[in-house]
Tab-separated table of C-alpha atoms in Angstrom:
chain	number	residue	atom	x	y	z
A	1	MET	CA	19.479	-29.802	6.620
A	2	MET	CA	17.964	-27.567	3.879
A	3	GLN	CA	20.168	-27.311	0.667
A	4	GLY	CA	21.845	-24.208	0.579
A	5	PHE	CA	21.317	-22.054	-2.613
A	6	PHE	CA	25.144	-21.838	-3.144
A	7	GLU	CA	27.489	-23.455	-0.536
A	8	ILE	CA	31.610	-22.706	-0.452
A	9	ASP	CA	33.765	-25.537	1.953
A	10	HIS	CA	36.695	-24.301	3.159
A	11	LEU	CA	37.559	-22.919	-0.500
A	12	THR	CA	41.924	-22.274	-1.179
A	13	LYS	CA	43.102	-20.264	-3.794
A	14	ARG	CA	46.690	-20.198	-4.490
A	15	PHE	CA	48.943	-19.028	-7.130
A	16	GLY	CA	51.837	-20.886	-7.698
A	17	GLY	CA	53.513	-20.011	-3.603
A	18	LEU	CA	50.862	-17.187	-3.046
A	19	LEU	CA	47.945	-18.050	-0.835
A	20	ALA	CA	45.219	-15.664	-2.751
A	21	VAL	CA	42.224	-16.786	-0.603
A	22	ASP	CA	42.375	-18.729	2.609
A	23	ASP	CA	40.049	-21.153	3.667
A	24	VAL	CA	36.521	-19.592	3.323
A	25	SER	CA	33.055	-21.293	3.862
A	26	PHE	CA	29.714	-19.943	4.002
A	27	HIS	CA	26.221	-20.634	2.332
A	28	ILE	CA	24.035	-18.339	1.206
A	29	ASP	CA	19.625	-19.532	1.062
A	30	LYS	CA	17.741	-18.830	-1.794
A	31	GLY	CA	16.670	-15.641	-1.486
A	32	GLU	CA	18.930	-14.006	0.830
A	33	THR	CA	22.138	-11.341	-0.829
A	34	LEU	CA	26.036	-11.797	0.146
A	35	GLY	CA	27.942	-8.211	-0.007
A	36	LEU	CA	32.230	-9.264	0.524
A	37	VAL	CA	34.338	-5.723	1.421
A	38	GLY	CA	37.545	-5.407	2.221
A	39	GLU	CA	40.553	-2.970	1.740
A	40	SER	CA	42.098	-3.494	-1.583
A	41	GLY	CA	43.807	-7.299	-2.844
A	42	CYS	CA	42.446	-9.000	0.169
A	43	GLY	CA	40.696	-11.139	-2.432
A	44	LYS	CA	37.430	-9.935	-2.869
A	45	SER	CA	37.408	-10.215	-6.276
A	46	THR	CA	39.759	-14.067	-6.891
A	47	LEU	CA	37.475	-15.216	-4.087
A	48	CYS	CA	34.211	-14.500	-6.607
A	49	ARG	CA	36.475	-15.718	-9.591
A	50	ALA	CA	36.976	-19.106	-8.056
A	51	ILE	CA	33.452	-19.703	-6.563
A	52	LEU	CA	32.535	-19.312	-10.528
A	53	GLN	CA	34.930	-21.043	-11.603
A	54	LEU	CA	36.405	-18.303	-14.039
A	55	ILE	CA	39.169	-19.713	-11.984
A	56	PRO	CA	40.057	-22.723	-10.981
A	57	PRO	CA	40.540	-23.070	-6.852
A	58	THR	CA	43.303	-24.757	-5.633
A	59	SER	CA	40.720	-26.618	-2.958
A	60	GLY	CA	37.368	-26.734	-1.723
A	61	SER	CA	34.256	-27.580	-2.744
A	62	VAL	CA	31.508	-24.646	-4.401
A	63	ARG	CA	27.979	-26.408	-4.897
A	64	PHE	CA	25.072	-24.228	-6.692
A	65	LEU	CA	21.755	-25.523	-6.121
A	66	GLY	CA	22.856	-28.935	-4.890
A	67	GLN	CA	25.559	-29.383	-7.996
A	68	GLU	CA	29.216	-29.546	-7.344
A	69	LEU	CA	30.748	-26.955	-9.370
A	70	VAL	CA	34.728	-27.764	-9.008
A	71	GLY	CA	35.857	-29.830	-11.811
A	72	LEU	CA	33.499	-29.329	-14.463
A	73	SER	CA	34.488	-28.658	-17.689
A	74	ARG	CA	33.416	-24.986	-19.990
A	75	GLY	CA	31.001	-26.563	-21.444
A	76	GLU	CA	29.104	-28.485	-18.149
A	77	LEU	CA	29.647	-25.032	-16.478
A	78	ARG	CA	27.720	-22.904	-19.285
A	79	PRO	CA	24.264	-23.342	-18.318
A	80	LEU	CA	25.133	-23.200	-15.064
A	81	ARG	CA	26.849	-20.011	-15.526
A	82	ARG	CA	24.020	-18.132	-16.948
A	83	GLN	CA	22.171	-18.340	-13.901
A	84	MET	CA	25.034	-16.639	-11.591
A	85	HIS	CA	26.861	-12.907	-11.346
A	86	MET	CA	29.138	-11.452	-10.270
A	87	ILE	CA	28.449	-7.657	-9.562
A	88	PHE	CA	30.911	-5.023	-9.368
A	89	GLN	CA	30.575	-1.935	-7.503
A	90	ASP	CA	31.937	1.075	-9.010
A	91	PRO	CA	32.701	2.915	-5.361
A	92	TYR	CA	32.799	6.589	-7.320
A	93	ALA	CA	29.910	6.403	-8.670
A	94	SER	CA	28.209	5.165	-5.119
A	95	LEU	CA	29.772	7.254	-2.345
A	96	ASN	CA	29.799	10.462	-2.188
A	97	PRO	CA	33.274	12.091	-2.507
A	98	ARG	CA	32.323	14.761	-0.128
C-alpha cells in the first residue's frame, strides 16, 4: 500500500461535551484535491483546523507524508505548516446571485 499525502484516521473533535467532528477517515494522494461541502455549522472548518493542528483533535490520527501530526509541538509543526493550507471559498464571490 502506498503512503498517502494526507491520511486522516478516525478523527474526532469535541468541545466540552459537544461533538463537533465524529470519526472522520479519508486519505488524499499526491496530486489529488479534496473539497469539503456541507451546511453551515456541520463541522467543515473544525475538521480542517483539527487536521492542521490549529485545534487539537480529541482522538484520531493525522499523517502528512507519513509523519504523525497529532501531539507535535508548535515548533515541530512550524516547518510542516508551510506546506499545508486551507482555502476558504467565499460563496458571495463565487456564486451568481441570480
